[in-house]
Protein backbone atom coordinates (compact mmCIF):
# COMPACT_ATOMS: atom_id res chain seq x y z
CA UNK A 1 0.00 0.00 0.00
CA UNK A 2 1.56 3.58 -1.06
CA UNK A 3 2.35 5.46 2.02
CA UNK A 4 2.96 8.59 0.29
CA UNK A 5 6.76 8.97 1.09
CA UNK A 6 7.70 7.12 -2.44
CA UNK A 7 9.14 9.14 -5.32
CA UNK A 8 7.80 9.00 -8.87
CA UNK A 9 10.52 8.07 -10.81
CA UNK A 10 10.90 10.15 -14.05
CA UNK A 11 12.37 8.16 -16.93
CA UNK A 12 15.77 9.81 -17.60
CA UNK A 13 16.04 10.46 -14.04
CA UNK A 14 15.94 7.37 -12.97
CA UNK A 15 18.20 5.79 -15.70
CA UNK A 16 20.81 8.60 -14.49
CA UNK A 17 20.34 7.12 -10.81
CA UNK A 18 19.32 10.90 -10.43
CA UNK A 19 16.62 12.15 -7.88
CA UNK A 20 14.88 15.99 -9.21
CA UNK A 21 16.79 18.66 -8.61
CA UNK A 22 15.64 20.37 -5.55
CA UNK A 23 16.70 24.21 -6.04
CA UNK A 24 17.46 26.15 -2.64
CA UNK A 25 16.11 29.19 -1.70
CA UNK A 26 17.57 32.07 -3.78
CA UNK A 27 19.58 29.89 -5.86
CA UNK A 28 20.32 31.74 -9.08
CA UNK A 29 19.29 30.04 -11.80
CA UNK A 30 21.10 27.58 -14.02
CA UNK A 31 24.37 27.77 -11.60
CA UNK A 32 27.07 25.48 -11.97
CA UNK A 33 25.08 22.43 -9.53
CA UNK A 34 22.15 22.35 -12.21
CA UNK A 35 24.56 22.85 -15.15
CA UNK A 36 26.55 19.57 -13.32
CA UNK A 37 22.75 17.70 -13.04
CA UNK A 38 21.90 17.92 -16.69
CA UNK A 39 25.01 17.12 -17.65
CA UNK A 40 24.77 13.81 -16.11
CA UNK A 41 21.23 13.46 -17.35
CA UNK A 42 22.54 13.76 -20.93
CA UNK A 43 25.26 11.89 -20.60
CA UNK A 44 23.65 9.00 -18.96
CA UNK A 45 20.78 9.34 -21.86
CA UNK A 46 23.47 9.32 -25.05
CA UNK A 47 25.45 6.35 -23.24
CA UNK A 48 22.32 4.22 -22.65
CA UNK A 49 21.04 5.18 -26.24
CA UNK A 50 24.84 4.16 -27.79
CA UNK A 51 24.19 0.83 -25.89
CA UNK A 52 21.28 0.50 -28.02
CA UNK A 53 22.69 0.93 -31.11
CA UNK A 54 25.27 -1.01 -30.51
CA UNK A 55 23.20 -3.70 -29.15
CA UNK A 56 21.13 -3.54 -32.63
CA UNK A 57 24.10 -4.39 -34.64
CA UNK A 58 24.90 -6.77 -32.93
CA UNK A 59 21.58 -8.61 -32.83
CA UNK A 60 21.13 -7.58 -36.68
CA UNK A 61 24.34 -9.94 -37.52
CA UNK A 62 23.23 -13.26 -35.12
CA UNK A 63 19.63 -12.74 -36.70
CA UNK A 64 21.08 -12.28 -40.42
CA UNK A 65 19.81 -15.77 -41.53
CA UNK A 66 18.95 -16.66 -45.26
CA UNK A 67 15.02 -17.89 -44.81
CA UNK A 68 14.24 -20.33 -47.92
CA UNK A 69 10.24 -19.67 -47.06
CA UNK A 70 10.42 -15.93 -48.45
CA UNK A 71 7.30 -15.37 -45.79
CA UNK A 72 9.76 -15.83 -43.27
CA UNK A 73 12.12 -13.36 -45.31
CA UNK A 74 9.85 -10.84 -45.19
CA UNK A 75 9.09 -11.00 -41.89
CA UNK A 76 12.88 -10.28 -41.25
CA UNK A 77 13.30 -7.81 -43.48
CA UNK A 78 10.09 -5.84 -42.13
CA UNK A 79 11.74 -6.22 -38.39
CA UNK A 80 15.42 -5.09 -39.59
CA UNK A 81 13.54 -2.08 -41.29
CA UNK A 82 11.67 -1.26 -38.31
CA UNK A 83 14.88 -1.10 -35.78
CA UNK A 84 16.85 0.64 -38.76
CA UNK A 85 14.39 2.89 -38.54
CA UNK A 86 14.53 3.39 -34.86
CA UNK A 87 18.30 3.28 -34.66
CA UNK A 88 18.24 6.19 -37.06
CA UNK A 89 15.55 8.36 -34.93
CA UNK A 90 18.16 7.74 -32.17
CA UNK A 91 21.15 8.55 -33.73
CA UNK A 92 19.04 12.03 -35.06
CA UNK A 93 18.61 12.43 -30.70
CA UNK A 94 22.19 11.52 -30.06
CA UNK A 95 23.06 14.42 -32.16
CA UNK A 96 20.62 16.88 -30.21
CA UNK A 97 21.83 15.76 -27.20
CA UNK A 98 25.41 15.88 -27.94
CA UNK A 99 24.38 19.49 -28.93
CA UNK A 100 22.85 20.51 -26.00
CA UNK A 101 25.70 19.18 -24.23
CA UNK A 102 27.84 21.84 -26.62
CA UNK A 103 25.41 24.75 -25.18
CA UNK A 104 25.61 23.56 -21.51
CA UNK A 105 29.57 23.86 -21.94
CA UNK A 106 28.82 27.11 -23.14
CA UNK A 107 26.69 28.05 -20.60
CA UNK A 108 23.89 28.99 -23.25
CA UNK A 109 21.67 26.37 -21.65
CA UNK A 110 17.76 26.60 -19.86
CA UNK A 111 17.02 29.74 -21.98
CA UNK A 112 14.22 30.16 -24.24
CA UNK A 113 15.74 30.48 -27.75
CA UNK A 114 12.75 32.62 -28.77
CA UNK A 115 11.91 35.26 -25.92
CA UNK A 116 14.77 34.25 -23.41
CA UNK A 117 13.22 33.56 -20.33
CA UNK A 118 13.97 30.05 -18.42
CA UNK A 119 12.70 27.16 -19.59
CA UNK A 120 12.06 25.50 -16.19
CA UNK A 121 14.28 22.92 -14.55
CA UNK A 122 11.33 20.41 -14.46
CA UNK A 123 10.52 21.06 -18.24
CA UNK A 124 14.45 20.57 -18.79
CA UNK A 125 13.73 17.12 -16.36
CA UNK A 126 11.27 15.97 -18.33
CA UNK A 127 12.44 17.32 -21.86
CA UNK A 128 16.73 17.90 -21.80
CA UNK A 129 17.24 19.21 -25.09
CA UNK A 130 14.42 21.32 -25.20
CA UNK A 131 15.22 25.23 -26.29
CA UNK A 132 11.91 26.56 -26.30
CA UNK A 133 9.82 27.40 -23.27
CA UNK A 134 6.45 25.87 -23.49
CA UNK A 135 4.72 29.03 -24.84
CA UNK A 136 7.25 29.79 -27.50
CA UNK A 137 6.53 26.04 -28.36
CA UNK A 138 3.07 25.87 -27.69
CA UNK A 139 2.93 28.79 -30.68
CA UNK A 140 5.56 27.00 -32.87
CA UNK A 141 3.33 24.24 -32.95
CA UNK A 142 -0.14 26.06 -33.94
CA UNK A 143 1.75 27.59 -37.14
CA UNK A 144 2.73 24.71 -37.57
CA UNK A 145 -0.54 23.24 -37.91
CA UNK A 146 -1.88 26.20 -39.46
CA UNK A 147 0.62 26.05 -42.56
CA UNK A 148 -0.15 22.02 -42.92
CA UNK A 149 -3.16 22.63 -42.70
C-alpha cells in the first residue's frame, strides 16, 4: 500500500540514478550544480542510447539468416527495417543531445531560444534538449498546424 513517502521516478532520471533537482532558496538560476545535473542526465541518456545501437548491430548480424520460405524473409526484413528505422531516430537524438551538451559547456543552456526567459528545470527534467519554453513552443506548434493545414 503507497504510504505517500515514495518518489515517482521520471524516466531519464531514474536511468541517471538521479533524484529531481531540488533548487534552494535564492539559488540563481542555471548555476554550476544544475549545469553539473543535466550534464549527467545527458550523458547517462546518449550512453544508454549508444548501448542501443550497438546492441542492434549486434543482434542484426546473429539474426542475419537466409530464410528459404520468403514469408519468413519478409518477416525479417520488415523487423530489420523497423529497428533501422529506430536506430536512425536515435542517432538524429544523439546528435541533439550531444548538442545541448555543446550549449551547456557554453553556458547557453535553460534559456528560451525565442523570448529568453527560463525554460524550467522540471521542463528541462522531463524534456533535456528542449530550447523553447512551453509558450514559444506551444505557438511553434499552432503555425505549424496552421501552414499544414
Amino acid at each position: 500500500m503507497p504510504t505517500g513517502k515514495e518518489t515517482k521516478s521520471l524516466g531519464l532520471l531514474a536511468l541517471a540514478g538521479l533524484e529531481p533537482y531540488q533548487p534552494k532558496p535564492d539559488e540563481e538560476y542555471m548555476n554550476d550544480a544544475q549545469m553539473e545535473h543535466f550534464r549527467l542526465l545527458l550523458k547517462a541518456w546518449r550512453d544508454q542510447l549508444r548501448e542501443e545501437v550497438d546492441r542492434t548491430v549486434t543482434h542484426m548480424k546473429d539474426e542475419a539468416a537466409n530464410f528459404p520460405d520468403p514469408v519468413d524473409r519478409a518477416a525479417q526484413e520488415e523487423e530489420f527495417s523497423l529497428e533501422l528505422r529506430t536506430r536512425d531516430r536515435e542517432r538524429k537524438l544523439i546528435k541533439k543531445i550531444e548538442k545541448t551538451l555543446k550549449r551547456i559547456e557554453d553556458d547557453d543552456f535553460g534559456f528560451c531560444d525565442q523570448c529568453g526567459i527560463e525554460i524550467g528545470i522540471r521542463r528541462l527534467e522531463a524534456r533535456p534538449t528542449a530550447d523553447l519554453c512551453i509558450d514559444c513552443k506551444t505557438m511553434a506548434e499552432i503555425k505549424e498546424k496552421q501552414l499544414q493545414g
